[in-house]
C-alpha positions as semicolon CSV with decimal commas, in nm:
position;residue;x (nm);y (nm);z (nm)
1;A;0,000;0,000;0,000
2;E;0,289;0,238;0,069
3;W;0,420;0,176;-0,282
4;L;0,086;0,271;-0,425
5;K;0,086;0,606;-0,247
6;S;0,423;0,689;-0,401
7;L;0,364;0,568;-0,755
8;S;0,304;0,791;-1,053
9;W;0,365;0,736;-1,423
10;C;0,247;0,818;-1,773
11;F;0,292;0,721;-2,136
12;R;0,562;0,917;-2,315
13;S;0,496;0,844;-2,681
14;P;0,418;0,552;-2,910
15;L;0,752;0,404;-2,804
16;D;0,789;0,454;-2,430
17;T;0,609;0,436;-2,102
18;C;0,731;0,524;-1,756
19;L;0,672;0,391;-1,405
20;F;0,783;0,587;-1,103
21;I;0,796;0,462;-0,747
22;K;1,075;0,585;-0,518
23;T;1,309;0,474;-0,792
24;A;1,233;0,570;-1,151
25;V;1,196;0,285;-1,399
26;V;1,159;0,365;-1,768
27;F;1,009;0,098;-1,994
28;S;1,083;0,096;-2,367
29;F;0,853;-0,053;-2,629
30;Q;1,020;-0,310;-2,853
31;N;0,835;-0,433;-3,159
32;K;0,859;-0,794;-3,263
33;S;0,962;-0,881;-3,617
34;R;0,685;-1,132;-3,675
35;P;0,388;-0,995;-3,872
36;H;0,057;-0,940;-3,689
37;S;0,229;-0,966;-3,351
38;R;0,253;-0,725;-3,063
39;G;0,571;-0,593;-2,914
40;E;0,642;-0,573;-2,544
41;Y;0,766;-0,327;-2,287
42;N;1,105;-0,398;-2,132
43;V;1,303;-0,209;-1,869
44;Y;1,500;0,065;-2,042
45;S;1,655;0,252;-1,749
46;T;1,637;0,270;-1,370
47;F;1,750;0,563;-1,157
48;Q;1,689;0,726;-0,821
49;S;1,488;1,041;-0,886
50;H;1,473;1,196;-0,538
51;E;1,655;1,155;-0,210
52;P;1,508;1,191;0,141
53;E;1,530;1,548;0,268
54;F;1,463;1,727;0,594
55;D;1,312;2,070;0,643
56;Y;1,493;2,196;0,953
57;L;1,280;2,509;0,984
58;K;0,960;2,307;1,010
59;S;1,114;1,989;1,154
60;L;0,950;1,803;0,867
61;E;1,083;1,502;0,681
62;I;1,040;1,522;0,305
63;E;0,994;1,178;0,153
64;E;1,165;1,079;-0,169
65;K;0,843;0,940;-0,317
66;I;0,737;1,088;-0,650
67;N;0,398;1,256;-0,677
68;K;0,390;1,333;-1,050
69;I;0,595;1,300;-1,366
70;R;0,554;1,467;-1,702
71;W;0,741;1,403;-2,026
72;L;0,866;1,698;-2,229
73;P;0,819;1,696;-2,608
74;Q;1,114;1,520;-2,766
75;Q;1,350;1,756;-2,949
76;N;1,643;1,522;-3,022
77;A;1,758;1,169;-2,953
78;A;1,743;1,222;-2,576
79;H;1,429;1,216;-2,362
80;F;1,352;1,478;-2,097
81;L;1,106;1,454;-1,810
82;L;0,999;1,644;-1,500
83;S;0,950;1,462;-1,171
84;T;0,844;1,600;-0,835
85;N;0,812;1,492;-0,476
86;D;0,637;1,708;-0,216
87;K;0,879;2,000;-0,242
88;T;1,135;1,966;-0,523
89;I;1,095;1,939;-0,901
90;K;1,373;1,793;-1,114
91;L;1,441;1,793;-1,487
92;W;1,598;1,467;-1,604
93;K;1,772;1,378;-1,928
94;I;1,769;1,015;-2,044
95;S;2,015;0,944;-2,324
96;E;2,197;0,655;-2,490
97;R;2,571;0,611;-2,537
98;D;2,722;0,338;-2,753
99;K;3,066;0,493;-2,816
100;R;3,349;0,604;-2,593
101;A;3,648;0,824;-2,657
102;E;4,002;0,686;-2,630
103;G;4,337;0,859;-2,662
104;Y;4,307;1,153;-2,424
105;N;4,612;1,373;-2,381
106;L;4,576;1,452;-2,011
107;K;4,429;1,122;-1,889
108;D;4,526;0,757;-1,910
109;E;4,279;0,497;-2,035
110;D;4,180;0,417;-1,675
111;G;4,091;0,783;-1,614
112;R;4,392;0,885;-1,404
113;L;4,561;1,218;-1,482
114;R;4,894;1,194;-1,663
115;N;5,208;1,375;-1,554
116;P;5,225;1,689;-1,776
117;F;5,602;1,659;-1,803
118;R;5,571;1,316;-1,964
119;I;5,339;1,435;-2,239
120;T;5,560;1,464;-2,547
121;A;5,309;1,437;-2,832
122;L;4,960;1,556;-2,914
123;R;4,701;1,281;-2,954
124;V;4,362;1,314;-3,120
125;P;4,094;1,117;-2,929
126;I;3,901;0,865;-3,134
127;L;3,556;0,715;-3,078
128;K;3,527;0,339;-3,040
129;P;3,209;0,130;-3,022
130;T;3,112;0,006;-2,678
131;E;2,818;-0,165;-2,510
132;L;2,499;0,041;-2,517
133;M;2,453;0,240;-2,198
134;V;2,144;0,438;-2,096
135;E;2,226;0,733;-1,874
136;A;1,984;0,936;-1,663
137;S;2,126;1,266;-1,547
138;P;1,960;1,552;-1,355
139;R;1,984;1,870;-1,560
140;R;1,803;2,118;-1,336
141;V;1,653;2,132;-0,987
142;F;1,358;2,361;-0,915
143;A;1,329;2,396;-0,537
144;N;1,221;2,622;-0,249
145;A;0,911;2,762;-0,420
146;H;0,633;2,568;-0,244
147;T;0,532;2,586;0,120
148;Y;0,280;2,304;0,087
149;H;0,297;1,966;-0,084
150;I;0,312;1,975;-0,465
151;N;0,018;1,784;-0,617
152;S;0,045;1,871;-0,988
153;I;0,291;1,964;-1,260
154;S;0,191;2,039;-1,620
155;V;0,407;2,127;-1,920
156;N;0,285;2,414;-2,135
157;S;0,225;2,382;-2,508
158;D;0,492;2,648;-2,569
159;H;0,748;2,383;-2,459
160;E;0,928;2,648;-2,253
161;T;0,726;2,680;-1,933
162;Y;0,540;2,459;-1,690
163;L;0,325;2,503;-1,381
164;S;0,343;2,341;-1,040
165;A;0,057;2,345;-0,791
166;D;0,025;2,283;-0,419
167;D;-0,274;2,315;-0,187
168;L;-0,288;2,695;-0,200
169;R;-0,064;2,823;-0,479
170;I;0,022;2,766;-0,844
171;N;0,365;2,871;-0,975
172;L;0,479;2,923;-1,333
173;W;0,836;2,816;-1,416
174;H;1,065;2,856;-1,715
175;L;1,255;2,539;-1,794
176;E;1,582;2,731;-1,820
177;I;1,547;2,922;-1,490
178;T;1,570;2,735;-1,159
179;N;1,600;3,013;-0,901
180;R;1,284;3,205;-0,986
181;S;0,918;3,129;-1,051
182;F;0,606;3,343;-1,089
183;N;0,313;3,293;-0,855
184;I;0,005;3,296;-1,083
185;V;-0,260;3,173;-0,836
186;D;-0,270;3,231;-0,461
187;I;-0,584;3,138;-0,266
188;K;-0,425;3,152;0,079
189;P;-0,643;3,368;0,307
190;V;-0,495;3,625;0,543
191;N;-0,636;3,426;0,832
192;M;-0,587;3,051;0,784
193;E;-0,894;2,986;0,998
194;E;-1,098;3,123;0,709
195;L;-0,964;2,859;0,469
196;T;-1,255;2,678;0,303
197;E;-1,101;2,500;0,002
198;V;-0,769;2,385;-0,139
199;I;-0,631;2,327;-0,488
200;T;-0,640;1,959;-0,582
201;A;-0,513;1,951;-0,945
202;A;-0,402;2,185;-1,224
203;E;-0,330;2,146;-1,596
204;F;-0,241;2,357;-1,898
205;H;-0,458;2,359;-2,209
206;P;-0,305;2,128;-2,473
207;H;-0,297;2,398;-2,745
208;Q;-0,352;2,743;-2,592
209;C;-0,042;2,831;-2,393
210;N;-0,220;3,108;-2,202
211;V;-0,503;2,893;-2,063
212;F;-0,498;2,656;-1,767
213;V;-0,749;2,510;-1,522
214;Y;-0,735;2,410;-1,160
215;S;-0,981;2,216;-0,947
216;S;-1,068;2,249;-0,582
217;S;-1,180;2,038;-0,289
218;K;-1,526;2,196;-0,321
219;G;-1,587;2,029;-0,658
220;T;-1,534;2,344;-0,864
221;I;-1,310;2,407;-1,165
222;R;-1,167;2,744;-1,256
223;L;-1,036;2,825;-1,602
224;C;-0,780;3,108;-1,607
225;D;-0,633;3,318;-1,888
226;M;-0,283;3,448;-1,819
227;R;-0,335;3,727;-2,074
228;S;-0,589;3,900;-1,848
229;S;-0,354;3,959;-1,554
230;A;-0,027;3,840;-1,407
231;L;-0,205;3,705;-1,097
232;C;-0,491;3,476;-1,200
233;D;-0,687;3,489;-0,875
234;R;-0,984;3,601;-1,083
235;H;-1,089;3,322;-1,312
236;S;-1,224;3,357;-1,666
237;K;-1,470;3,068;-1,634
238;F;-1,615;2,885;-1,336
239;F;-1,747;2,530;-1,371
240;E;-1,973;2,390;-1,101
241;E;-2,262;2,147;-1,105
242;P;-2,563;2,250;-0,892
243;E;-2,605;2,022;-0,594
244;D;-2,927;1,827;-0,547
245;P;-3,053;1,925;-0,197
246;S;-3,238;1,596;-0,159
247;S;-2,916;1,392;-0,185
248;R;-2,708;1,608;0,048
249;S;-2,541;1,426;0,338
250;F;-2,251;1,454;0,581
251;F;-2,018;1,318;0,312
252;S;-2,136;1,539;0,025
253;E;-1,848;1,784;0,044
254;I;-1,585;1,510;0,076
255;I;-1,703;1,303;-0,220
256;S;-1,747;1,613;-0,439
257;S;-1,378;1,701;-0,409
258;I;-1,211;1,669;-0,749
259;S;-0,901;1,449;-0,748
260;D;-0,799;1,489;-1,114
261;V;-0,869;1,712;-1,413
262;K;-0,761;1,639;-1,771
263;F;-0,813;1,828;-2,097
264;S;-0,916;1,624;-2,398
265;H;-0,653;1,596;-2,672
266;G;-0,866;1,818;-2,895
267;G;-0,888;2,082;-2,625
268;R;-1,264;2,144;-2,630
269;Y;-1,355;1,927;-2,333
270;M;-1,213;1,852;-1,994
271;M;-1,272;1,556;-1,766
272;T;-1,289;1,562;-1,387
273;R;-1,291;1,278;-1,138
274;D;-1,454;1,296;-0,798
275;Y;-1,494;1,007;-0,558
276;L;-1,796;0,842;-0,719
277;S;-1,809;0,968;-1,078
278;V;-1,633;1,099;-1,387
279;K;-1,770;1,412;-1,554
280;V;-1,702;1,562;-1,896
281;W;-1,734;1,939;-1,933
282;D;-1,764;2,148;-2,247
283;L;-1,543;2,455;-2,211
284;N;-1,826;2,659;-2,363
285;M;-2,080;2,555;-2,096
286;E;-2,007;2,630;-1,733
287;S;-2,341;2,545;-1,570
288;R;-2,328;2,166;-1,575
289;P;-2,128;1,876;-1,726
290;V;-2,235;1,742;-2,064
291;E;-2,163;1,382;-1,960
292;T;-2,162;1,207;-1,623
293;Y;-2,045;0,849;-1,566
294;Q;-2,091;0,664;-1,238
295;V;-1,776;0,473;-1,144
296;H;-1,889;0,282;-0,834
297;E;-2,228;0,414;-0,730
298;Y;-2,280;0,099;-0,521
299;L;-2,038;0,249;-0,265
300;R;-2,272;0,536;-0,178
301;S;-2,434;0,326;0,093
302;K;-2,092;0,242;0,238
303;L;-1,954;0,595;0,274
304;C;-1,957;0,573;0,654
305;S;-1,722;0,273;0,665
306;L;-1,511;0,421;0,384
307;Y;-1,476;0,735;0,595
308;E;-1,364;0,536;0,896
309;N;-1,089;0,354;0,704
310;D;-0,984;0,675;0,519
311;C;-1,059;0,526;0,176
312;I;-1,301;0,812;0,110
313;F;-0,995;1,039;0,075
314;D;-0,835;0,829;-0,200
315;K;-0,740;1,035;-0,507
316;F;-0,825;0,853;-0,831
317;E;-0,683;0,970;-1,163
318;C;-0,859;0,955;-1,500
319;C;-0,746;0,961;-1,863
320;W;-0,872;1,002;-2,221
321;S;-0,821;0,761;-2,506
322;G;-0,605;0,887;-2,790
323;S;-0,912;0,977;-2,998
324;D;-1,107;1,124;-2,702
325;S;-1,383;0,870;-2,770
326;A;-1,342;0,680;-2,442
327;L;-1,250;0,741;-2,078
328;M;-1,081;0,531;-1,814
329;T;-1,043;0,551;-1,437
330;G;-0,973;0,321;-1,145
331;S;-1,174;0,170;-0,862
332;Y;-1,133;-0,080;-0,576
333;N;-1,063;-0,453;-0,580
334;N;-0,814;-0,378;-0,863
335;F;-1,109;-0,291;-1,088
336;F;-1,086;-0,021;-1,351
337;R;-1,371;0,129;-1,550
338;M;-1,385;0,221;-1,920
339;F;-1,661;0,433;-2,077
340;D;-1,741;0,456;-2,448
341;R;-1,872;0,809;-2,507
342;S;-2,046;0,753;-2,840
343;A;-2,210;0,418;-2,766
344;R;-2,276;0,516;-2,402
345;R;-2,146;0,179;-2,291
346;D;-1,921;0,096;-1,998
347;V;-1,726;-0,204;-1,877
348;T;-1,557;-0,306;-1,553
349;L;-1,229;-0,497;-1,585
350;E;-0,988;-0,638;-1,328
351;A;-0,609;-0,615;-1,320
352;S;-0,480;-0,935;-1,166
353;R;-0,201;-1,185;-1,214
354;E;-0,444;-1,433;-1,367
355;S;-0,551;-1,183;-1,634
356;S;-0,194;-1,072;-1,707
357;K;-0,092;-1,396;-1,874
358;P;0,012;-1,351;-2,242
359;R;-0,286;-1,347;-2,480
360;A;-0,531;-1,379;-2,190
361;V;-0,860;-1,201;-2,261
362;L;-1,001;-0,976;-1,990
363;K;-1,350;-1,074;-1,885
364;P;-1,597;-0,805;-1,780
365;R;-1,675;-0,802;-1,408
366;K;-2,002;-0,704;-1,245
367;V;-2,064;-0,589;-0,889
368;C;-2,387;-0,666;-0,711
369;P;-2,484;-0,381;-0,473
370;G;-2,666;-0,618;-0,236
371;G;-2,921;-0,894;-0,202
372;K;-2,910;-1,192;-0,433
373;R;-2,625;-1,197;-0,678
374;K;-2,609;-1,375;-1,008
375;K;-2,337;-1,607;-1,127
376;D;-2,004;-1,432;-1,198
377;E;-2,117;-1,127;-0,999
378;I;-1,919;-0,996;-0,705
379;S;-2,090;-0,869;-0,394
380;A;-2,007;-0,511;-0,295
381;D;-1,956;-0,638;0,060
382;S;-1,667;-0,861;-0,049
383;L;-1,463;-0,591;-0,229
384;D;-1,104;-0,549;-0,112
385;F;-1,050;-0,178;-0,048
386;N;-0,676;-0,225;0,003
387;R;-0,644;-0,327;-0,362
388;K;-0,710;-0,010;-0,558
389;I;-0,615;0,142;-0,892
390;L;-0,540;0,510;-0,850
391;H;-0,324;0,564;-1,161
392;T;-0,419;0,490;-1,522
393;A;-0,282;0,587;-1,864
394;W;-0,390;0,542;-2,224
395;H;-0,153;0,522;-2,521
396;P;-0,177;0,842;-2,731
397;L;-0,213;0,652;-3,061
398;D;-0,289;0,284;-3,002
399;N;-0,543;0,092;-2,794
400;V;-0,290;0,015;-2,524
401;I;-0,364;0,096;-2,162
402;A;-0,164;0,074;-1,842
403;V;-0,290;0,061;-1,485
404;A;-0,098;0,066;-1,159
405;A;-0,229;-0,172;-0,894
406;T;-0,043;-0,160;-0,561
407;N;0,315;-0,255;-0,658
408;N;0,231;-0,398;-1,002
409;L;0,210;-0,230;-1,341
410;Y;-0,026;-0,395;-1,590
411;I;-0,023;-0,319;-1,962
412;F;-0,315;-0,438;-2,175
413;Q;-0,370;-0,408;-2,550
414;D;-0,657;-0,477;-2,785
415;K;-0,698;-0,826;-2,926
416;I;-0,550;-0,900;-3,269
417;N;-0,759;-1,115;-3,500
């Protein structure tokens, strides 16, 4: 369970995917030569992204676990990514080396410095083939800009800036500048006793570099335009669904908190995930979502016990398919849900060792809320709430998905006829 809390990852491109725990593991896609066959993901590189730190002013230990990662658009043969723990963001470069230089003038072949008085001739170093090595090196460290725990990072479409968000502030960074950031959102009240909501997630628009959104623990989403003012405390659009007074309960505010927000690839829609549902919003309509999908409505009657075991505070992520035609998010018992937007169909699937065998076909699962259950149905009372899928990702081009279940990463792909 501790691994799950410190696991974050995402697809990079048609060729790579990444899994981050306390150590970063990069998986590379390798295609098989046989026709009509799928490739597979193998470990490409492993490196320690963050080290344990200690804040002496606050007497607070900063864990090395990674909260978020984001790939940067590839500009050359190397790959670049941003990773963050609670306080520090790092820019990493992952590159390959299959040649090494020999014939240095000032160093011997074993790396020791030569005596300058014994150097009698000038040598030109030459490159010789060597075994392929994958190197991960930290290029920049962005630190000391957040008082509270960082929950989001998002790379801008201008490929030069990115934002980082904590509970009360959002900062804008330039990738080339590490010692300075611009505070673009600050919701911290003068008196902390007046605090009523916190920032839960933030993301840049995929095409408009001046637009970003952030969600709150009150179930609201604010869209901001950086062209209007340097400090975006005043939003351009405000998205909130009216609450049904008849369904209000003690847990209403907790389960309405948004744990993730994602723009569609086309940029017209955005998707939000709260505890029980996934909602799709049209950026041109602020009053209510255009689509609502129930993830595990059968848990509404169990909110009291979920509150007692702290599961009600779990933060589930969500993702779009490459064509924006389908959605995916996680649930309990290692279940994950997929929704077809056009056909208005949904399916519940399970990530388990039995279903991860090569060429095994995933069978739809059904949960019975209570009473008599049919064959192949699972009772809601028998769900394992310690087995949960908080992180999901969908390949940007192909029907390949990945889900993180506790300390396992599962990758599934569509069936080939």
